[in-house]
XYZ file of C-alpha atoms in Angstrom:
704
model
C 97.264 -9.189 41.895
C 96.086 -7.182 39.057
C 93.210 -9.505 38.315
C 91.865 -9.310 41.866
C 92.017 -5.683 41.821
C 90.027 -5.454 38.414
C 87.589 -8.007 40.030
C 87.147 -5.878 42.962
C 86.491 -2.674 40.759
C 84.170 -4.609 38.731
C 81.899 -5.701 41.604
C 81.652 -2.026 43.223
C 80.219 -0.678 39.562
C 76.589 0.154 39.919
C 74.270 1.924 37.458
C 71.352 4.007 38.681
C 68.595 5.530 36.693
C 66.893 9.043 36.991
C 64.638 7.879 39.762
C 67.777 6.258 41.766
C 66.773 2.539 41.019
C 69.624 0.163 40.899
C 69.551 -0.848 37.046
C 73.145 -2.498 37.083
C 73.078 -5.254 34.520
C 73.854 -8.509 36.038
C 76.859 -10.873 34.512
C 75.832 -14.131 33.073
C 79.143 -15.667 34.080
C 80.455 -15.055 37.975
C 84.352 -16.449 38.188
C 85.005 -17.997 41.753
C 87.313 -15.779 43.862
C 89.682 -18.687 44.612
C 90.296 -19.475 41.046
C 91.571 -15.782 40.256
C 94.255 -15.958 42.792
C 96.197 -18.694 40.784
C 95.630 -17.283 37.543
C 98.456 -15.130 36.216
C 98.871 -12.768 33.354
C 99.382 -14.665 29.866
C 101.685 -12.111 27.976
C 101.813 -9.140 29.965
C 103.392 -10.922 33.388
C 105.809 -8.940 35.707
C 108.056 -11.712 36.492
C 108.404 -12.743 32.794
C 109.368 -9.414 31.487
C 111.306 -7.741 34.315
C 114.552 -6.489 32.936
C 113.958 -8.327 29.547
C 114.649 -6.716 26.228
C 112.384 -6.817 22.975
C 114.239 -9.567 21.300
C 114.152 -11.589 24.663
C 110.281 -10.872 25.010
C 109.819 -12.155 21.197
C 111.779 -15.294 21.826
C 109.963 -16.089 25.245
C 106.629 -15.398 23.049
C 107.569 -17.906 20.376
C 108.801 -20.353 22.760
C 105.502 -19.938 25.077
C 103.317 -20.275 21.775
C 105.252 -23.569 20.669
C 105.163 -25.057 24.088
C 101.535 -24.258 24.460
C 100.599 -25.795 21.256
C 102.319 -29.096 22.035
C 101.303 -29.011 25.597
C 97.632 -28.997 24.735
C 97.972 -32.333 23.076
C 99.202 -34.092 26.153
C 96.512 -33.204 28.595
C 97.476 -32.301 32.260
C 100.852 -30.672 32.029
C 103.331 -28.500 33.885
C 104.943 -25.258 32.171
C 107.743 -22.921 33.489
C 108.019 -19.352 32.389
C 111.059 -17.833 34.104
C 110.745 -18.717 37.785
C 107.353 -19.469 38.287
C 105.276 -22.727 37.592
C 101.606 -23.406 37.235
C 99.813 -26.653 37.361
C 96.262 -26.873 35.743
C 93.808 -29.459 35.365
C 92.205 -30.420 32.422
C 89.282 -28.114 32.684
C 91.612 -25.103 33.155
C 93.703 -26.392 30.363
C 91.021 -25.851 27.634
C 90.456 -22.402 29.110
C 94.231 -21.292 28.995
C 94.403 -22.466 25.578
C 91.735 -20.436 24.138
C 93.032 -17.314 25.815
C 96.662 -18.020 24.712
C 96.443 -19.168 21.363
C 97.031 -16.403 19.037
C 96.416 -16.342 15.288
C 99.350 -15.907 12.842
C 98.116 -12.855 11.496
C 97.951 -11.205 14.859
C 101.720 -11.915 15.750
C 103.035 -8.850 13.747
C 100.721 -6.576 15.509
C 101.839 -8.115 18.816
C 105.397 -7.508 18.012
C 104.971 -3.987 16.748
C 102.947 -2.820 19.665
C 105.163 -3.950 22.188
C 105.675 -0.406 23.490
C 101.970 0.152 23.999
C 101.559 -2.759 25.795
C 104.365 -1.794 28.113
C 102.661 1.564 28.611
C 98.829 -0.150 29.226
C 101.083 -2.194 31.822
C 102.446 0.736 33.344
C 99.007 2.297 33.681
C 97.485 -0.788 35.175
C 100.326 -0.973 37.829
C 98.431 2.008 39.687
C 97.525 1.001 43.127
C 93.795 1.752 43.984
C 92.947 2.440 47.397
C 89.910 1.582 49.304
C 88.240 4.984 48.942
C 88.770 4.689 45.368
C 87.215 1.515 45.218
C 84.157 2.525 47.170
C 83.926 5.679 45.445
C 80.654 6.162 43.276
C 80.896 6.399 39.559
C 77.863 7.758 37.593
C 77.646 6.352 34.069
C 75.121 8.038 31.428
C 73.630 6.059 28.528
C 72.797 8.133 25.462
C 70.764 7.343 22.554
C 73.072 6.485 19.530
C 72.159 7.567 15.880
C 69.271 5.764 14.107
C 70.568 2.994 11.522
C 68.440 2.338 8.985
C 68.200 -1.701 8.480
C 65.883 -1.591 5.405
C 64.916 1.288 3.144
C 62.365 0.277 0.327
C 61.650 3.269 -1.758
C 58.257 3.481 -3.564
C 57.495 2.135 -6.659
C 54.446 4.084 -7.562
C 54.683 6.736 -10.180
C 52.002 9.041 -11.394
C 50.470 8.437 -14.704
C 51.675 11.968 -15.978
C 55.356 11.586 -15.197
C 58.206 10.946 -17.740
C 58.722 7.322 -16.464
C 55.115 6.315 -16.581
C 55.519 4.855 -20.138
C 58.688 2.781 -19.236
C 56.998 1.320 -16.004
C 53.821 0.266 -18.143
C 56.061 -1.625 -20.591
C 57.843 -3.248 -17.687
C 54.379 -4.122 -16.025
C 53.396 -5.682 -19.401
C 56.401 -7.705 -19.537
C 56.192 -9.009 -16.023
C 52.367 -9.794 -16.729
C 53.529 -11.868 -19.762
C 56.139 -13.547 -17.470
C 53.667 -14.498 -14.998
C 51.509 -15.924 -17.494
C 54.422 -18.116 -18.625
C 55.242 -19.106 -15.304
C 51.589 -20.444 -14.711
C 52.310 -23.727 -16.469
C 55.605 -24.311 -14.405
C 55.867 -26.792 -11.588
C 57.957 -24.304 -9.632
C 55.182 -21.628 -9.883
C 53.664 -20.562 -6.647
C 50.951 -18.108 -6.256
C 51.090 -16.115 -3.123
C 48.940 -12.999 -1.784
C 50.308 -10.175 -0.246
C 48.662 -6.771 0.822
C 49.926 -3.400 -0.323
C 48.986 0.117 0.603
C 47.162 2.184 -1.647
C 48.489 5.459 -2.616
C 46.537 8.374 -1.165
C 44.077 10.145 -3.821
C 44.617 13.537 -4.452
C 41.722 16.121 -5.424
C 42.807 19.505 -7.233
C 40.558 22.237 -7.792
C 40.992 25.594 -9.509
C 39.226 28.568 -9.243
C 38.555 31.220 -11.879
C 36.482 34.198 -12.260
C 32.969 34.081 -13.793
C 32.751 34.830 -17.553
C 30.371 37.620 -17.849
C 28.348 37.837 -21.038
C 26.901 41.193 -22.343
C 24.791 41.867 -25.385
C 25.319 44.856 -27.324
C 23.570 46.377 -30.299
C 23.867 49.375 -32.658
C 21.223 50.863 -34.719
C 22.235 51.920 -38.561
C 19.684 53.561 -40.883
C 19.694 52.995 -44.551
C 21.542 56.051 -45.420
C 24.226 55.441 -43.157
C 24.592 52.047 -45.184
C 24.420 54.207 -48.405
C 27.141 56.705 -47.250
C 29.570 53.694 -46.025
C 29.270 51.938 -49.475
C 29.774 55.271 -51.563
C 32.715 56.394 -49.303
C 34.490 53.009 -50.778
C 33.778 53.626 -54.228
C 35.140 57.248 -54.426
C 38.365 58.585 -55.576
C 41.371 59.093 -53.511
C 41.037 62.850 -53.928
C 37.421 62.929 -53.113
C 37.854 60.315 -50.190
C 39.754 62.954 -48.164
C 37.054 65.392 -48.357
C 34.636 62.775 -47.742
C 36.427 61.101 -44.948
C 35.942 64.472 -43.180
C 32.298 64.234 -43.769
C 32.227 60.831 -42.934
C 34.071 61.465 -39.604
C 31.411 64.162 -38.912
C 28.515 61.753 -39.852
C 29.988 58.794 -37.728
C 30.512 61.085 -34.693
C 26.962 62.066 -35.034
C 26.091 58.328 -35.213
C 28.129 57.372 -32.162
C 26.285 60.219 -30.245
C 23.071 58.718 -31.539
C 23.733 55.384 -30.472
C 25.219 56.270 -27.126
C 21.960 58.255 -26.440
C 19.673 55.289 -27.773
C 21.874 52.977 -25.460
C 21.271 54.942 -22.479
C 17.612 55.242 -22.959
C 17.360 51.534 -23.655
C 19.295 50.777 -20.145
C 16.979 53.049 -18.360
C 14.025 51.399 -19.679
C 15.261 48.087 -19.001
C 16.130 49.174 -15.176
C 12.589 50.649 -15.071
C 11.135 47.435 -16.589
C 12.644 45.188 -14.161
C 11.654 47.574 -11.102
C 8.175 47.171 -12.205
C 8.257 43.381 -12.859
C 9.575 42.924 -9.181
C 7.226 45.300 -7.705
C 4.490 43.904 -5.508
C 1.725 45.984 -7.025
C 2.369 44.349 -10.277
C 2.827 40.993 -8.926
C -0.686 41.611 -7.119
C -2.043 42.575 -10.492
C -1.002 39.727 -12.486
C -2.371 37.598 -9.513
C -5.918 39.201 -9.885
C -5.687 39.033 -13.791
C -5.017 35.353 -13.510
C -7.872 34.607 -11.421
C -10.232 36.514 -13.677
C -8.772 34.332 -16.793
C -9.171 31.189 -14.968
C -12.706 31.841 -13.974
C -13.360 32.664 -17.726
C -12.023 29.535 -18.873
C -13.609 27.140 -16.259
C -16.839 29.372 -15.808
C -19.221 26.524 -17.058
C -17.431 23.590 -14.780
C -17.179 26.036 -11.949
C -21.100 26.678 -12.172
C -21.541 22.905 -12.471
C -19.378 22.332 -9.195
C -20.989 24.952 -7.314
C -24.594 23.809 -8.705
C -25.343 27.323 -10.120
C -27.932 27.544 -13.018
C -26.250 28.227 -16.370
C -26.855 31.477 -18.201
C -29.684 30.108 -20.668
C -31.228 28.083 -18.330
C -33.330 30.898 -16.663
C -34.479 32.156 -20.173
C -35.595 28.593 -21.332
C -37.325 28.103 -17.980
C -39.558 31.281 -18.549
C -40.299 30.272 -22.232
C -41.434 26.927 -21.013
C -43.684 28.345 -18.447
C -45.560 30.632 -21.133
C -45.910 27.534 -23.459
C -47.131 25.497 -20.844
C -49.831 28.370 -20.019
C -50.686 28.489 -23.529
C -51.285 24.587 -23.725
C -54.878 23.758 -23.771
C -56.322 21.550 -21.288
C -56.706 18.677 -23.448
C -53.427 17.498 -22.562
C -53.923 14.259 -20.857
C -52.184 13.201 -17.581
C -51.063 9.990 -19.329
C -48.680 11.893 -21.369
C -47.486 13.771 -18.459
C -46.649 10.723 -16.611
C -44.798 8.932 -19.472
C -42.420 11.997 -19.691
C -41.999 11.909 -15.963
C -41.362 8.458 -16.193
C -38.643 8.983 -19.004
C -36.875 11.797 -16.978
C -36.716 9.358 -14.059
C -35.165 6.644 -16.083
C -31.721 8.463 -16.320
C -29.447 6.541 -14.410
C -26.793 7.975 -11.797
C -23.489 8.694 -13.294
C -20.289 10.661 -12.865
C -19.261 13.648 -15.072
C -15.722 14.624 -15.120
C -15.155 18.322 -14.692
C -11.456 19.133 -14.451
C -8.431 17.710 -12.903
C -5.638 19.256 -10.741
C -2.196 18.676 -12.112
C 1.006 20.339 -12.915
C 4.829 19.388 -13.949
C 5.520 19.057 -10.489
C 3.139 16.320 -9.851
C 3.443 14.447 -12.924
C 4.672 10.889 -11.938
C 3.864 11.145 -8.236
C 1.332 8.871 -6.491
C -1.597 11.026 -4.628
C -1.458 9.533 -1.229
C -3.873 11.907 0.555
C -6.146 14.751 0.162
C -7.726 17.306 2.985
C -10.039 20.330 2.809
C -9.158 23.405 4.526
C -11.848 23.664 7.385
C -12.178 27.579 6.958
C -11.716 28.054 3.194
C -13.932 25.466 1.279
C -12.134 26.209 -2.033
C -8.596 25.262 -0.483
C -7.344 21.801 -1.128
C -4.266 20.131 -0.020
C -2.982 17.123 -1.884
C -0.051 14.942 -0.588
C 2.116 13.276 -3.028
C 4.099 9.833 -2.000
C 4.786 6.231 -2.876
C 3.200 3.542 -0.548
C 5.940 0.845 -1.501
C 9.282 0.870 0.216
C 11.133 0.123 -3.113
C 9.292 3.040 -4.809
C 10.400 5.668 -2.518
C 11.299 9.022 -4.149
C 11.258 12.592 -2.784
C 7.690 13.745 -1.753
C 5.566 16.939 -2.385
C 2.685 18.624 -0.647
C 0.729 21.114 -2.816
C -2.329 23.489 -2.021
C -4.777 23.747 -4.974
C -7.416 26.262 -4.994
C -10.796 26.311 -7.139
C -10.147 29.578 -8.573
C -6.951 28.401 -10.471
C -7.256 24.730 -11.189
C -4.075 24.650 -13.484
C -1.389 25.701 -10.937
C -1.183 25.214 -7.057
C -1.015 28.196 -4.672
C 1.664 26.470 -2.628
C 4.183 23.773 -3.247
C 6.195 22.414 -0.540
C 8.881 19.901 -1.286
C 9.739 17.166 1.193
C 12.964 14.936 1.298
C 10.776 11.844 1.704
C 7.178 10.672 0.472
C 4.302 12.356 1.984
C 1.729 9.932 3.352
C -0.892 12.087 5.118
C -1.909 15.402 5.724
C -4.748 17.473 7.211
C -5.451 21.034 8.000
C -6.067 22.610 11.502
C -9.487 23.708 12.559
C -8.596 26.220 15.224
C -5.586 27.584 13.260
C -6.710 26.932 9.449
C -3.455 28.139 8.327
C -1.442 25.152 9.876
C -1.078 22.311 7.527
C 0.204 18.969 9.247
C 2.099 16.574 7.012
C 3.101 12.985 7.755
C 6.126 11.287 5.797
C 7.409 7.935 5.006
C 10.494 8.189 7.079
C 8.289 9.139 10.360
C 8.696 12.507 10.422
C 5.608 15.001 11.407
C 6.014 18.476 10.016
C 3.629 21.698 10.167
C 3.585 24.186 7.571
C 2.030 27.686 7.447
C 0.159 28.213 4.170
C -0.400 31.752 4.910
C 3.178 32.833 4.153
C 5.185 32.087 1.087
C 7.906 30.349 3.296
C 8.279 26.741 1.961
C 10.118 25.423 5.162
C 8.344 23.849 7.911
C 7.425 25.677 10.906
C 7.730 22.723 13.280
C 9.390 19.437 12.506
C 9.926 16.096 14.620
C 12.894 15.002 12.564
C 15.090 15.990 15.754
C 12.732 14.777 18.484
C 13.769 11.697 20.486
C 10.290 10.371 20.366
C 9.476 10.429 16.756
C 8.240 7.666 14.785
C 10.459 5.182 13.490
C 8.125 4.059 10.795
C 5.950 5.537 8.161
C 3.116 7.913 9.233
C 0.190 6.425 7.620
C -2.278 9.038 9.074
C -2.390 12.606 10.734
C -5.433 14.554 12.132
C -6.290 17.273 14.087
C -8.679 16.644 16.910
C -10.589 18.987 19.176
C -10.491 17.459 22.788
C -13.026 19.202 25.340
C -14.542 16.255 26.893
C -12.690 14.082 29.299
C -9.669 16.220 29.146
C -8.571 18.752 31.768
C -5.661 21.509 31.878
C -3.381 21.696 29.001
C -5.005 18.886 26.998
C -7.976 20.900 26.278
C -8.018 22.399 22.860
C -6.910 20.854 19.502
C -4.242 18.407 19.553
C -2.531 16.578 16.393
C -2.879 12.661 16.256
C -0.702 10.414 14.288
C -0.311 6.753 13.731
C 2.625 4.998 12.286
C 3.772 1.644 11.329
C 5.951 1.235 14.686
C 2.656 0.591 16.509
C 2.308 3.956 18.110
C -0.680 6.370 18.120
C 0.861 9.499 19.294
C -0.696 12.871 20.455
C 1.513 15.819 19.398
C 1.191 19.322 21.518
C 2.198 22.657 19.872
C 3.438 24.468 22.851
C 6.983 25.336 22.873
C 8.089 23.203 19.637
C 6.396 19.815 18.912
C 6.316 17.602 21.838
C 4.487 14.294 21.815
C 3.185 11.534 24.065
C 1.777 8.204 23.076
C -1.824 7.687 23.363
C -1.648 3.838 22.751
C 0.972 1.227 21.811
C -0.694 -1.278 19.574
C -0.008 -4.681 20.763
C -0.323 -8.122 18.669
C -3.380 -10.017 19.845
C -3.949 -13.827 19.575
C -6.961 -15.081 17.388
C -10.375 -16.113 19.076
C -9.579 -19.619 17.736
C -6.353 -20.172 19.390
C -7.692 -18.547 22.558
C -10.333 -21.107 22.690
C -8.298 -24.237 21.658
C -5.530 -22.919 23.885
C -3.033 -23.376 21.015
C 0.391 -22.173 21.214
C 2.606 -20.522 18.772
C 6.006 -22.144 18.611
C 7.578 -19.189 16.330
C 8.943 -16.069 18.442
C 7.442 -12.686 17.254
C 9.831 -10.304 15.865
C 8.068 -7.359 17.515
C 5.470 -7.418 20.143
C 3.601 -4.256 18.667
C 1.144 -4.407 15.522
C 1.935 -1.745 12.925
C -0.825 0.920 12.914
C -2.409 1.687 9.735
C -5.280 4.092 10.477
C -7.570 5.676 12.971
C -10.963 7.626 13.439
C -12.252 9.540 16.368
C -15.946 9.261 17.136
C -18.001 12.278 15.963
C -19.585 13.207 19.257
C -17.070 11.645 21.847
C -13.518 12.693 20.820
C -12.414 10.303 23.903
C -13.337 7.056 21.854
C -11.346 6.222 18.631
C -11.022 3.320 16.587
C -7.495 1.885 15.336
C -6.777 -0.416 12.227
C -3.507 -2.503 12.419
C -1.729 -4.500 9.870
C -2.865 -7.657 11.250
C -6.391 -7.036 10.208
C -7.935 -6.173 13.596
C -9.645 -3.225 14.741
C -9.338 -1.936 18.259
C -11.736 0.343 20.022
C -9.558 2.491 22.424
C -9.853 5.465 24.877
C -7.718 8.377 25.489
C -8.069 7.720 29.301
C -6.603 4.182 29.042
C -3.304 3.463 26.961
C -2.959 0.103 28.153
C -5.933 -1.673 27.352
C -8.229 -2.045 24.253
C -12.014 -1.455 24.963
C -13.144 -3.801 22.223
C -11.448 -5.703 19.309
C -13.293 -6.373 15.828
C -11.704 -9.232 14.092
C -12.997 -9.999 10.519
C -10.645 -8.586 8.221
C -7.830 -11.021 6.857
C -5.649 -8.445 5.673
C -4.286 -4.982 6.598
C -7.022 -2.470 7.377
C -6.401 0.491 5.246
C -9.047 3.001 6.267
C -11.914 3.498 9.041
C -14.838 5.902 8.759
C -17.474 6.638 11.265
C -21.019 7.555 10.004
C -21.573 11.251 10.427
C -25.390 10.792 11.095
C -25.630 7.496 12.471
C -22.711 7.604 15.014
C -22.950 3.957 16.020
C -22.149 2.681 12.606
C -18.648 2.566 10.984
C -16.928 1.319 7.821
C -13.791 -0.448 7.241
C -11.971 -1.501 4.036
C -8.858 -3.951 3.756
C -6.198 -5.684 1.706
C -8.423 -8.661 1.736
C -10.578 -7.008 -1.332
C -13.704 -6.407 1.184
C -15.719 -3.419 2.933
C -17.424 -4.163 6.192
C -20.037 -2.151 7.835
C -19.940 -2.568 11.782
C -22.017 -1.577 14.681
C -20.189 -0.300 17.631
C -21.757 -2.655 20.258
C -21.271 -5.817 18.118
C -18.078 -7.532 17.338
C -19.707 -9.271 14.422
C -19.969 -7.615 11.307
C -23.452 -6.417 9.610
C -22.623 -6.293 6.140
C -19.730 -7.360 3.981
C -19.306 -5.655 0.414
C -16.792 -7.544 -1.931
C -17.459 -6.585 -5.766
C -14.034 -6.782 -6.615
C -10.647 -8.725 -6.510
C -8.696 -5.650 -5.892
C -7.197 -4.177 -2.711
C -9.434 -1.439 -1.364
C -7.401 1.692 -0.413
C -9.924 4.157 0.741
C -13.365 4.724 1.885
C -15.772 7.708 2.775
C -19.094 8.616 3.961
C -21.221 11.138 1.984
C -21.556 14.435 4.110
C -25.163 14.650 2.859
C -26.542 11.009 3.273
C -26.135 8.322 5.701
C -26.583 5.590 3.122
C -23.945 6.847 0.292
C -20.407 5.983 0.662
C -17.415 5.835 -1.989
C -14.781 3.423 -2.168
C -11.594 3.115 -4.063
C -9.529 0.205 -5.130
C -6.848 -0.135 -7.896
C -9.258 -1.027 -10.527
C -12.311 1.321 -10.108
C -14.430 3.730 -7.879
C -17.462 2.658 -6.459
C -20.626 4.932 -5.240
C -22.631 2.872 -2.955
C -26.143 3.590 -1.619
C -27.265 1.330 0.857
C -31.003 2.447 0.454
C -30.783 1.162 -3.207
C -28.900 -1.937 -3.053
C -26.534 -3.628 -0.767
C -25.045 -6.113 -3.494
C -23.903 -4.052 -6.104
C -22.582 -0.478 -6.348
C -24.615 2.465 -7.690
C -21.995 3.839 -9.980
C -18.663 2.294 -11.168
C -15.957 4.309 -12.836
C -12.880 2.938 -14.211
C -9.410 4.709 -14.761
C -7.476 5.417 -17.624
C -4.943 2.363 -18.920
C -1.959 2.066 -16.858
C -3.465 4.209 -13.957
C -4.735 3.010 -10.462
C -7.011 4.792 -8.057
C -5.497 5.747 -4.450
C -7.795 8.085 -2.738
C -11.221 9.411 -2.720
C -12.644 12.758 -1.103
C -16.162 13.935 -0.956
C -16.762 17.905 -1.598
C -18.013 19.730 1.683
C -20.944 21.563 0.149
C -21.737 20.042 -3.315
C -22.427 16.807 -4.890
C -18.863 16.302 -6.300
C -16.099 13.812 -5.596
C -12.367 14.168 -5.821
C -10.447 10.887 -6.848
C -6.563 10.791 -6.879
C -4.582 8.340 -8.891
C -0.983 7.067 -9.166
C 0.039 9.490 -12.019
C -0.165 12.438 -9.478
C -3.807 13.375 -10.798
C -6.808 14.677 -8.805
C -9.849 14.486 -10.890
C -13.108 16.487 -9.969
C -16.325 14.470 -10.935
C -20.169 15.468 -10.322
C -22.599 13.220 -9.123
C -25.379 13.265 -11.587
C -29.216 11.989 -10.879
C -28.474 10.785 -7.354
C -31.835 10.579 -5.403
C -31.541 12.045 -1.990
C -32.886 9.596 0.655
C -35.140 11.145 3.207
C -33.930 9.694 6.488
C -30.281 10.131 7.643
C -30.492 7.115 9.933
C -29.174 3.642 8.622
């Protein structure tokens, strides 16, 4: 039958992909082969319409529909179409009714397309051979056109467009509507996420506007002729116009000649101003003027006698010779006693300050090792919240009003020092952990070497840098001068200048337990944030550069050796706050001083962990201390409220000299002059003041 043939063809259709895999769709329903044998065509049956006309077909079709409808109400039934009869069960009845019932609207189409149905019937009658059934058929699947199910145009409009005002009004109306809906019971507030429009930046480029100044010179007779030319009559104006034309032509020629001469003079003057010879002459002239202005103060700084003192001394000698021998020794003793009564004091000479340093905090100072007149000053804040760009300036005694070199840094400068082997190299430590080296011999303001790109750079503020000559206890490449730095990351680092700026760690400062906890065996329950103690300062032994002291934020002072980088030789515990500065005595090398944030200054002996003397004359943080280069008993200390000059040969309880800053200013650092009795003090306003020590009695012994 036809159904069997179609079923067999359906079973042999297979779909293969490009790789040869079988991707034939599997049917959801598989009819039983035996049931298809008994199933006959409903409308296009061969027996029903063999030799029938169109009218007979329509009559049989109507009879078929009527009987089908009536029979569906009975249940199991038997129907006869022509000469064939079919019996079906209840289950097949439902299926046959679904297939045979035709809507009334489709009857007309069925009657009209009878010829088409007959043609399709003739096409189906074709007999398929076994070869046709077994033949492979390729079916290609292609992509159809894209069908848009949802297309929402954008609702964003530029502010400059024509519809912007209308949309703004609609938005206002919608806002008012939302406000009214807020009190309604049906009002529901929901959130949704929208995409922001991409911002657009528009730039325009135009030519630079050039401004030129032009001038013209006119004499008094030119003005007189021009005014008279307006008052003359028409007849005389014609003759005068010719004259004025000639005079104006002469004036134009003169102006052109003068303009050319002026331009040549300007070009020549610019060449003179930019010439190196002129710059050098100005430099020398500036030096001469500064020496003339500051001559008395510079003479006092260098401890030179003033111009009138020599003549006064000669006159005093002559008067003494003319005096009679009657003068009693008692009067001489009284005069000497009056002269000795004058107390020690500090006299201010001048200050190093300029517009670049105003408002910056003076963090460190250092003298040049070769030129004692060259001073390097670092400017940077100590607090984290007060950070801003730093500055490093080189000042000279020959010009106290303007620095010789100015180096601008992206971060605050916290420490600096000049090299001894190469006095032109200036090492600078910054708050972000960078160590830079500048060449002050050239006018280049960029750093020669920089550790910002180094993998081993400090990750905390560099609180101190110092050049050290290491000869003892070192061999090979370690001989010579090295740069040492200490940072808040707990590392004391050695920098070598070979091919770039390389570094190795001398010591990693570890946190240590107090002696009380060690004796009692107490255990701290809280976990430490870091095992390393932040380093604040260090100082190498003046005779043995293999030994150095390191101060930490815990208040401990560790004695270390360059030969051991994992163990401390000794630990000095007395401070209750961060140790800001350590200084060995240059004469008695077994003694050293330390200052801390606990308001105290302690004198130590190297072979004893107990302090010898403790100086606490103020309730302020002591920022800096320094021994005098001329006496083993004198040292200077700086705290926020005052500067103290101590002389241990006079008193160990009170300072010898005390100087207070200006209102609103805090002292930050101190430095003794190398060859004179002067001291330099830096403050929080960016000023470095130079003071002269007056009436200081020099001690005979250099041992404490």
